[in-house]
Amino acid sequence: MAKKTALITGILGQDGPYLARLLLDKGYRVYGLIRRYSNPNFSNTDYLGVTSGIEFVTGDITDEKSLMSIIKLITPDEVYNLAAQSFVGVSWEQPKTTTEVNSLGVLYLLHAIRSAAPGARLFQASTGDLFGNNSVGGIQNETVPFKPRSPYAVTKLYSYWMTVNFRESYGMFCANGILFNHESPIRGQEFVTRKISTGAAKIKLGLAAELILGNIDTRRDWGFAGDYVEAMWLMLQHERPDDYVIATGEVHSIREFLDTAFKRLGIDDWGGYVRYDSKFSRPTEVYTLLGSPEKAKKVLGWSPKLTFEAIVHMMVDADIARLSGC
Ligand code: NAP
């Protein structure tokens, strides 16, 4: 049987390399879309050992012409759109760029697939942030109305609905993964979990004296990126395209993340190392995100494998190893 071909956008971010690992192990031919840089950063694909297995193609999600040429050239069976301006905090400072990448970029990609490879299946990385503070009994599932509370979430609302509309209007196989927070040792440095794992490791090694954060009482449903990319793949193998919440169903505060990270390093009393700075607080806050993975469990047979504690330990251990030069 001919090898299946997949195109991954956002290949150099966190999820791209994990997804590439999964698809290469399944025998796929994997193309990765990268932007044109004089010095592209392959550290995340190197970390997962996939750089040499990926065929890199140059383009930009905001440039419809480049998407059209790439899709025409490789006629993928599956497209995973992971490209985004994914940091919520930056979306207040750069709402236009965030809109161009997260909203219009998805429209261009949908157009390109429809014109050049209409049989291709599309996974769109949507977000639990679509719900904002809305929930039913504290839980967010596919039936809870969206109420985005950041420019980032608003841009993802557009792409969520555009994906649904291309599916319903043109019969295309397009699916949204409503992804709740997921982490790993290659999470971007600006995200709070990675700030904590790196900051705690630096303090332990005597490389830093303190860790400066915003509100540490917000609560999130944190899973492992390696588990979440499996859900993305399962969504495209199902006979019918649909939208799924991908989450663990467990919630923890940033305070608990700090506690677990510092305790891993033998530091039980970490209060003196952590300082609050209002510059890291946001104009509007989403206090709690807690997703229900029940539909994904029932329909796709997916469930998260790594526990909260295992994820925190993995991140802290990796940062200690990296900073110690191991
Ligand atoms: P990430 O680490 O921030 O990676 C995003 C990638 O998008 C980067 O590789 C970046 O490329 C690429 N990108 C940005 N602008 C682009 C453009 N104009 N053209 C082409 N590529 C562009 O994100 P992630 O954590 O892997 O998340 C993957 C997806 O899931 C994102 O859509 C994110 O919004 C969504 N999501 C993530 C989470 C989470 O907790 N991780 C939760 C919900 C939803 P460069 O390397 O060139 O900068």
mmCIF file of N, CA and C in Angstrom, residues 209-308:
data_model
loop_
_atom_site.group_PDB
_atom_site.id
_atom_site.type_symbol
_atom_site.label_atom_id
_atom_site.label_comp_id
_atom_site.label_asym_id
_atom_site.label_seq_id
_atom_site.Cartn_x
_atom_site.Cartn_y
_atom_site.Cartn_z
ATOM 1 N N ALA A 209 17.892 33.715 41.116
ATOM 2 C CA ALA A 209 17.522 33.900 42.523
ATOM 3 C C ALA A 209 16.016 33.860 42.717
ATOM 4 N N GLU A 210 15.260 34.199 41.672
ATOM 5 C CA GLU A 210 13.807 34.240 41.838
ATOM 6 C C GLU A 210 13.106 33.966 40.515
ATOM 7 N N LEU A 211 11.794 33.763 40.650
ATOM 8 C CA LEU A 211 10.933 33.469 39.500
ATOM 9 C C LEU A 211 9.777 34.460 39.583
ATOM 10 N N ILE A 212 9.566 35.232 38.516
ATOM 11 C CA ILE A 212 8.554 36.285 38.547
ATOM 12 C C ILE A 212 7.359 35.867 37.702
ATOM 13 N N LEU A 213 6.160 35.851 38.319
ATOM 14 C CA LEU A 213 4.959 35.366 37.645
ATOM 15 C C LEU A 213 3.785 36.313 37.851
ATOM 16 N N GLY A 214 2.697 36.089 37.079
ATOM 17 C CA GLY A 214 1.433 36.802 37.312
ATOM 18 C C GLY A 214 0.599 36.017 38.322
ATOM 19 N N ASN A 215 -0.723 36.039 38.126
ATOM 20 C CA ASN A 215 -1.659 35.380 39.044
ATOM 21 C C ASN A 215 -1.403 33.867 39.096
ATOM 22 N N ILE A 216 -1.123 33.346 40.300
ATOM 23 C CA ILE A 216 -0.833 31.903 40.379
ATOM 24 C C ILE A 216 -2.036 31.086 40.868
ATOM 25 N N ASP A 217 -3.190 31.754 40.950
ATOM 26 C CA ASP A 217 -4.379 31.017 41.412
ATOM 27 C C ASP A 217 -5.284 30.575 40.266
ATOM 28 N N THR A 218 -4.915 30.949 39.006
ATOM 29 C CA THR A 218 -5.730 30.444 37.894
ATOM 30 C C THR A 218 -5.527 28.932 37.787
ATOM 31 N N ARG A 219 -6.560 28.269 37.266
ATOM 32 C CA ARG A 219 -6.545 26.802 37.249
ATOM 33 C C ARG A 219 -6.726 26.302 35.815
ATOM 34 N N ARG A 220 -5.959 25.296 35.481
ATOM 35 C CA ARG A 220 -6.003 24.765 34.123
ATOM 36 C C ARG A 220 -6.050 23.241 34.135
ATOM 37 N N ASP A 221 -6.528 22.733 32.997
ATOM 38 C CA ASP A 221 -6.572 21.296 32.758
ATOM 39 C C ASP A 221 -5.359 20.999 31.881
ATOM 40 N N TRP A 222 -4.306 20.436 32.511
ATOM 41 C CA TRP A 222 -3.038 20.258 31.804
ATOM 42 C C TRP A 222 -2.811 18.813 31.385
ATOM 43 N N GLY A 223 -2.581 18.589 30.085
ATOM 44 C CA GLY A 223 -2.242 17.256 29.608
ATOM 45 C C GLY A 223 -0.858 17.259 28.965
ATOM 46 N N PHE A 224 -0.499 16.121 28.383
ATOM 47 C CA PHE A 224 0.816 15.945 27.765
ATOM 48 C C PHE A 224 0.691 16.030 26.240
ATOM 49 N N ALA A 225 1.545 16.845 25.610
ATOM 50 C CA ALA A 225 1.483 17.048 24.154
ATOM 51 C C ALA A 225 1.537 15.716 23.389
ATOM 52 N N GLY A 226 2.351 14.788 23.854
ATOM 53 C CA GLY A 226 2.481 13.490 23.184
ATOM 54 C C GLY A 226 1.161 12.730 23.134
ATOM 55 N N ASP A 227 0.355 12.887 24.187
ATOM 56 C CA ASP A 227 -0.972 12.243 24.195
ATOM 57 C C ASP A 227 -1.942 12.980 23.267
ATOM 58 N N TYR A 228 -1.827 14.317 23.223
ATOM 59 C CA TYR A 228 -2.811 15.106 22.470
ATOM 60 C C TYR A 228 -2.650 14.942 20.958
ATOM 61 N N VAL A 229 -1.400 14.716 20.496
ATOM 62 C CA VAL A 229 -1.234 14.535 19.042
ATOM 63 C C VAL A 229 -1.847 13.196 18.595
ATOM 64 N N GLU A 230 -1.911 12.240 19.516
ATOM 65 C CA GLU A 230 -2.556 10.967 19.171
ATOM 66 C C GLU A 230 -4.058 11.207 18.924
ATOM 67 N N ALA A 231 -4.643 12.084 19.740
ATOM 68 C CA ALA A 231 -6.062 12.421 19.542
ATOM 69 C C ALA A 231 -6.271 13.097 18.184
ATOM 70 N N MET A 232 -5.322 13.964 17.790
ATOM 71 C CA MET A 232 -5.434 14.648 16.485
ATOM 72 C C MET A 232 -5.493 13.597 15.368
ATOM 73 N N TRP A 233 -4.585 12.625 15.459
ATOM 74 C CA TRP A 233 -4.508 11.597 14.416
ATOM 75 C C TRP A 233 -5.792 10.756 14.409
ATOM 76 N N LEU A 234 -6.245 10.363 15.590
ATOM 77 C CA LEU A 234 -7.471 9.543 15.674
ATOM 78 C C LEU A 234 -8.662 10.268 15.056
ATOM 79 N N MET A 235 -8.715 11.606 15.254
ATOM 80 C CA MET A 235 -9.832 12.368 14.698
ATOM 81 C C MET A 235 -9.880 12.266 13.176
ATOM 82 N N LEU A 236 -8.698 12.179 12.548
ATOM 83 C CA LEU A 236 -8.674 12.088 11.075
ATOM 84 C C LEU A 236 -8.827 10.652 10.566
ATOM 85 N N GLN A 237 -8.790 9.670 11.461
ATOM 86 C CA GLN A 237 -8.977 8.277 11.015
ATOM 87 C C GLN A 237 -10.447 7.859 11.128
ATOM 88 N N HIS A 238 -11.234 8.647 11.827
ATOM 89 C CA HIS A 238 -12.634 8.269 12.038
ATOM 90 C C HIS A 238 -13.423 8.380 10.741
ATOM 91 N N GLU A 239 -14.509 7.608 10.641
ATOM 92 C CA GLU A 239 -15.247 7.653 9.364
ATOM 93 C C GLU A 239 -15.940 9.000 9.130
ATOM 94 N N ARG A 240 -16.260 9.719 10.224
ATOM 95 C CA ARG A 240 -16.965 10.998 10.064
ATOM 96 C C ARG A 240 -16.180 12.125 10.713
ATOM 97 N N PRO A 241 -16.097 13.282 10.043
ATOM 98 C CA PRO A 241 -15.410 14.415 10.674
ATOM 99 C C PRO A 241 -16.293 15.048 11.752
ATOM 100 N N ASP A 242 -15.678 15.436 12.854
ATOM 101 C CA ASP A 242 -16.449 16.036 13.945
ATOM 102 C C ASP A 242 -15.494 16.874 14.809
ATOM 103 N N ASP A 243 -16.039 17.511 15.828
ATOM 104 C CA ASP A 243 -15.250 18.365 16.714
ATOM 105 C C ASP A 243 -15.241 17.744 18.114
ATOM 106 N N TYR A 244 -14.058 17.745 18.728
ATOM 107 C CA TYR A 244 -13.907 17.048 20.015
ATOM 108 C C TYR A 244 -13.137 17.896 21.016
ATOM 109 N N VAL A 245 -13.594 17.899 22.258
ATOM 110 C CA VAL A 245 -12.786 18.434 23.361
ATOM 111 C C VAL A 245 -11.694 17.405 23.664
ATOM 112 N N ILE A 246 -10.455 17.888 23.720
ATOM 113 C CA ILE A 246 -9.343 17.025 24.107
ATOM 114 C C ILE A 246 -8.770 17.603 25.409
ATOM 115 N N ALA A 247 -8.966 16.870 26.481
ATOM 116 C CA ALA A 247 -8.620 17.371 27.816
ATOM 117 C C ALA A 247 -8.396 16.171 28.730
ATOM 118 N N THR A 248 -8.002 16.447 29.976
ATOM 119 C CA THR A 248 -7.801 15.323 30.908
ATOM 120 C C THR A 248 -8.986 15.131 31.850
ATOM 121 N N GLY A 249 -9.782 16.227 32.058
ATOM 122 C CA GLY A 249 -10.870 16.139 33.033
ATOM 123 C C GLY A 249 -10.395 16.380 34.458
ATOM 124 N N GLU A 250 -9.143 16.873 34.599
ATOM 125 C CA GLU A 250 -8.576 17.159 35.933
ATOM 126 C C GLU A 250 -8.094 18.600 35.940
ATOM 127 N N VAL A 251 -8.283 19.293 37.058
ATOM 128 C CA VAL A 251 -7.843 20.687 37.088
ATOM 129 C C VAL A 251 -6.820 20.905 38.213
ATOM 130 N N HIS A 252 -5.835 21.783 37.929
ATOM 131 C CA HIS A 252 -4.810 22.121 38.936
ATOM 132 C C HIS A 252 -4.502 23.613 38.810
ATOM 133 N N SER A 253 -4.114 24.214 39.940
ATOM 134 C CA SER A 253 -3.754 25.634 39.883
ATOM 135 C C SER A 253 -2.274 25.781 39.531
ATOM 136 N N ILE A 254 -1.919 27.014 39.150
ATOM 137 C CA ILE A 254 -0.493 27.287 38.888
ATOM 138 C C ILE A 254 0.297 27.091 40.189
ATOM 139 N N ARG A 255 -0.347 27.415 41.300
ATOM 140 C CA ARG A 255 0.286 27.207 42.621
ATOM 141 C C ARG A 255 0.662 25.721 42.809
ATOM 142 N N GLU A 256 -0.244 24.833 42.404
ATOM 143 C CA GLU A 256 0.048 23.393 42.519
ATOM 144 C C GLU A 256 1.182 22.985 41.579
ATOM 145 N N PHE A 257 1.209 23.625 40.403
ATOM 146 C CA PHE A 257 2.301 23.336 39.453
ATOM 147 C C PHE A 257 3.636 23.717 40.084
ATOM 148 N N LEU A 258 3.653 24.920 40.713
ATOM 149 C CA LEU A 258 4.875 25.383 41.380
ATOM 150 C C LEU A 258 5.293 24.394 42.462
ATOM 151 N N ASP A 259 4.318 23.991 43.279
ATOM 152 C CA ASP A 259 4.595 23.108 44.405
ATOM 153 C C ASP A 259 5.201 21.781 43.921
ATOM 154 N N THR A 260 4.593 21.228 42.879
ATOM 155 C CA THR A 260 5.057 19.934 42.355
ATOM 156 C C THR A 260 6.453 20.077 41.735
ATOM 157 N N ALA A 261 6.678 21.198 41.044
ATOM 158 C CA ALA A 261 7.979 21.415 40.382
ATOM 159 C C ALA A 261 9.095 21.591 41.419
ATOM 160 N N PHE A 262 8.857 22.482 42.393
ATOM 161 C CA PHE A 262 9.923 22.728 43.380
ATOM 162 C C PHE A 262 10.171 21.487 44.244
ATOM 163 N N LYS A 263 9.092 20.778 44.596
ATOM 164 C CA LYS A 263 9.273 19.572 45.430
ATOM 165 C C LYS A 263 10.090 18.523 44.684
ATOM 166 N N ARG A 264 9.931 18.455 43.385
ATOM 167 C CA ARG A 264 10.725 17.517 42.582
ATOM 168 C C ARG A 264 12.218 17.777 42.777
ATOM 169 N N LEU A 265 12.541 19.059 43.060
ATOM 170 C CA LEU A 265 13.941 19.453 43.212
ATOM 171 C C LEU A 265 14.362 19.500 44.675
ATOM 172 N N GLY A 266 13.490 18.980 45.553
ATOM 173 C CA GLY A 266 13.817 18.937 46.987
ATOM 174 C C GLY A 266 13.619 20.267 47.684
ATOM 175 N N ILE A 267 12.877 21.198 47.060
ATOM 176 C CA ILE A 267 12.628 22.505 47.687
ATOM 177 C C ILE A 267 11.154 22.538 48.115
ATOM 178 N N ASP A 268 10.891 22.318 49.407
ATOM 179 C CA ASP A 268 9.498 22.255 49.880
ATOM 180 C C ASP A 268 8.924 23.650 50.117
ATOM 181 N N ASP A 269 9.776 24.563 50.608
ATOM 182 C CA ASP A 269 9.296 25.898 50.945
ATOM 183 C C ASP A 269 9.773 26.867 49.848
ATOM 184 N N TRP A 270 8.934 27.017 48.813
ATOM 185 C CA TRP A 270 9.378 27.774 47.628
ATOM 186 C C TRP A 270 8.869 29.221 47.606
ATOM 187 N N GLY A 271 8.025 29.576 48.612
ATOM 188 C CA GLY A 271 7.378 30.901 48.614
ATOM 189 C C GLY A 271 8.360 32.051 48.444
ATOM 190 N N GLY A 272 9.523 31.962 49.076
ATOM 191 C CA GLY A 272 10.511 33.045 49.030
ATOM 192 C C GLY A 272 11.153 33.215 47.661
ATOM 193 N N TYR A 273 11.004 32.246 46.804
ATOM 194 C CA TYR A 273 11.639 32.331 45.472
ATOM 195 C C TYR A 273 10.707 32.913 44.406
ATOM 196 N N VAL A 274 9.417 32.992 44.713
ATOM 197 C CA VAL A 274 8.456 33.375 43.663
ATOM 198 C C VAL A 274 7.894 34.760 43.962
ATOM 199 N N ARG A 275 7.998 35.656 42.992
ATOM 200 C CA ARG A 275 7.527 37.034 43.171
ATOM 201 C C ARG A 275 6.434 37.321 42.146
ATOM 202 N N TYR A 276 5.427 38.092 42.610
ATOM 203 C CA TYR A 276 4.314 38.466 41.718
ATOM 204 C C TYR A 276 4.652 39.778 41.017
ATOM 205 N N ASP A 277 4.337 39.856 39.728
ATOM 206 C CA ASP A 277 4.456 41.136 39.025
ATOM 207 C C ASP A 277 3.191 41.320 38.183
ATOM 208 N N SER A 278 2.521 42.461 38.401
ATOM 209 C CA SER A 278 1.238 42.677 37.721
ATOM 210 C C SER A 278 1.400 42.749 36.205
ATOM 211 N N LYS A 279 2.620 42.960 35.737
ATOM 212 C CA LYS A 279 2.792 43.043 34.263
ATOM 213 C C LYS A 279 2.468 41.707 33.575
ATOM 214 N N PHE A 280 2.479 40.616 34.365
ATOM 215 C CA PHE A 280 2.131 39.323 33.771
ATOM 216 C C PHE A 280 0.637 38.996 33.907
ATOM 217 N N SER A 281 -0.119 39.907 34.519
ATOM 218 C CA SER A 281 -1.572 39.686 34.598
ATOM 219 C C SER A 281 -2.191 40.173 33.299
ATOM 220 N N ARG A 282 -3.378 39.657 32.998
ATOM 221 C CA ARG A 282 -4.005 39.977 31.716
ATOM 222 C C ARG A 282 -5.202 40.902 31.892
ATOM 223 N N PRO A 283 -5.553 41.662 30.827
ATOM 224 C CA PRO A 283 -6.688 42.585 30.945
ATOM 225 C C PRO A 283 -7.984 41.864 31.313
ATOM 226 N N THR A 284 -8.169 40.648 30.801
ATOM 227 C CA THR A 284 -9.296 39.819 31.254
ATOM 228 C C THR A 284 -8.730 38.441 31.541
ATOM 229 N N GLU A 285 -9.265 37.804 32.534
ATOM 230 C CA GLU A 285 -8.706 36.517 32.963
ATOM 231 C C GLU A 285 -9.713 35.397 32.747
ATOM 232 N N VAL A 286 -9.204 34.252 32.332
ATOM 233 C CA VAL A 286 -10.019 33.033 32.357
ATOM 234 C C VAL A 286 -9.564 32.292 33.607
ATOM 235 N N TYR A 287 -10.470 32.145 34.578
ATOM 236 C CA TYR A 287 -10.044 31.645 35.895
ATOM 237 C C TYR A 287 -9.812 30.144 35.910
ATOM 238 N N THR A 288 -10.735 29.421 35.269
ATOM 239 C CA THR A 288 -10.617 27.962 35.308
ATOM 240 C C THR A 288 -10.949 27.380 33.940
ATOM 241 N N LEU A 289 -10.104 26.484 33.458
ATOM 242 C CA LEU A 289 -10.439 25.705 32.255
ATOM 243 C C LEU A 289 -10.399 24.235 32.659
ATOM 244 N N LEU A 290 -11.516 23.565 32.486
ATOM 245 C CA LEU A 290 -11.598 22.147 32.845
ATOM 246 C C LEU A 290 -12.455 21.445 31.799
ATOM 247 N N GLY A 291 -11.815 20.641 30.965
ATOM 248 C CA GLY A 291 -12.530 20.013 29.852
ATOM 249 C C GLY A 291 -12.987 18.602 30.171
ATOM 250 N N SER A 292 -14.014 18.189 29.461
ATOM 251 C CA SER A 292 -14.464 16.802 29.587
ATOM 252 C C SER A 292 -14.050 16.022 28.342
ATOM 253 N N PRO A 293 -13.208 14.998 28.490
ATOM 254 C CA PRO A 293 -12.800 14.199 27.320
ATOM 255 C C PRO A 293 -13.767 13.062 27.013
ATOM 256 N N GLU A 294 -14.972 13.098 27.578
ATOM 257 C CA GLU A 294 -15.884 11.944 27.452
ATOM 258 C C GLU A 294 -16.195 11.589 26.004
ATOM 259 N N LYS A 295 -16.490 12.609 25.160
ATOM 260 C CA LYS A 295 -16.840 12.305 23.765
ATOM 261 C C LYS A 295 -15.644 11.662 23.040
ATOM 262 N N ALA A 296 -14.452 12.225 23.244
ATOM 263 C CA ALA A 296 -13.259 11.659 22.586
ATOM 264 C C ALA A 296 -13.006 10.235 23.072
ATOM 265 N N LYS A 297 -13.275 9.997 24.347
ATOM 266 C CA LYS A 297 -13.094 8.642 24.900
ATOM 267 C C LYS A 297 -14.058 7.674 24.246
ATOM 268 N N LYS A 298 -15.319 8.110 24.178
ATOM 269 C CA LYS A 298 -16.376 7.216 23.687
ATOM 270 C C LYS A 298 -16.255 6.971 22.175
ATOM 271 N N VAL A 299 -16.057 8.038 21.412
ATOM 272 C CA VAL A 299 -16.097 7.897 19.945
ATOM 273 C C VAL A 299 -14.743 7.485 19.370
ATOM 274 N N LEU A 300 -13.661 8.053 19.912
ATOM 275 C CA LEU A 300 -12.337 7.792 19.322
ATOM 276 C C LEU A 300 -11.552 6.733 20.088
ATOM 277 N N GLY A 301 -12.006 6.424 21.298
ATOM 278 C CA GLY A 301 -11.253 5.491 22.139
ATOM 279 C C GLY A 301 -9.974 6.109 22.664
ATOM 280 N N TRP A 302 -9.962 7.464 22.727
ATOM 281 C CA TRP A 302 -8.759 8.171 23.193
ATOM 282 C C TRP A 302 -8.832 8.461 24.685
ATOM 283 N N SER A 303 -7.726 8.305 25.375
ATOM 284 C CA SER A 303 -7.660 8.856 26.736
ATOM 285 C C SER A 303 -6.221 9.262 27.031
ATOM 286 N N PRO A 304 -6.077 10.291 27.872
ATOM 287 C CA PRO A 304 -4.727 10.762 28.188
ATOM 288 C C PRO A 304 -4.004 9.745 29.059
ATOM 289 N N LYS A 305 -2.675 9.628 28.846
ATOM 290 C CA LYS A 305 -1.934 8.606 29.604
ATOM 291 C C LYS A 305 -1.123 9.205 30.755
ATOM 292 N N LEU A 306 -0.464 10.341 30.483
ATOM 293 C CA LEU A 306 0.420 10.897 31.521
ATOM 294 C C LEU A 306 -0.356 11.709 32.556
ATOM 295 N N THR A 307 -0.001 11.523 33.833
ATOM 296 C CA THR A 307 -0.649 12.277 34.914
ATOM 297 C C THR A 307 -0.030 13.668 35.021
ATOM 298 N N PHE A 308 -0.722 14.540 35.749
ATOM 299 C CA PHE A 308 -0.221 15.887 36.012
ATOM 300 C C PHE A 308 1.185 15.819 36.626
#
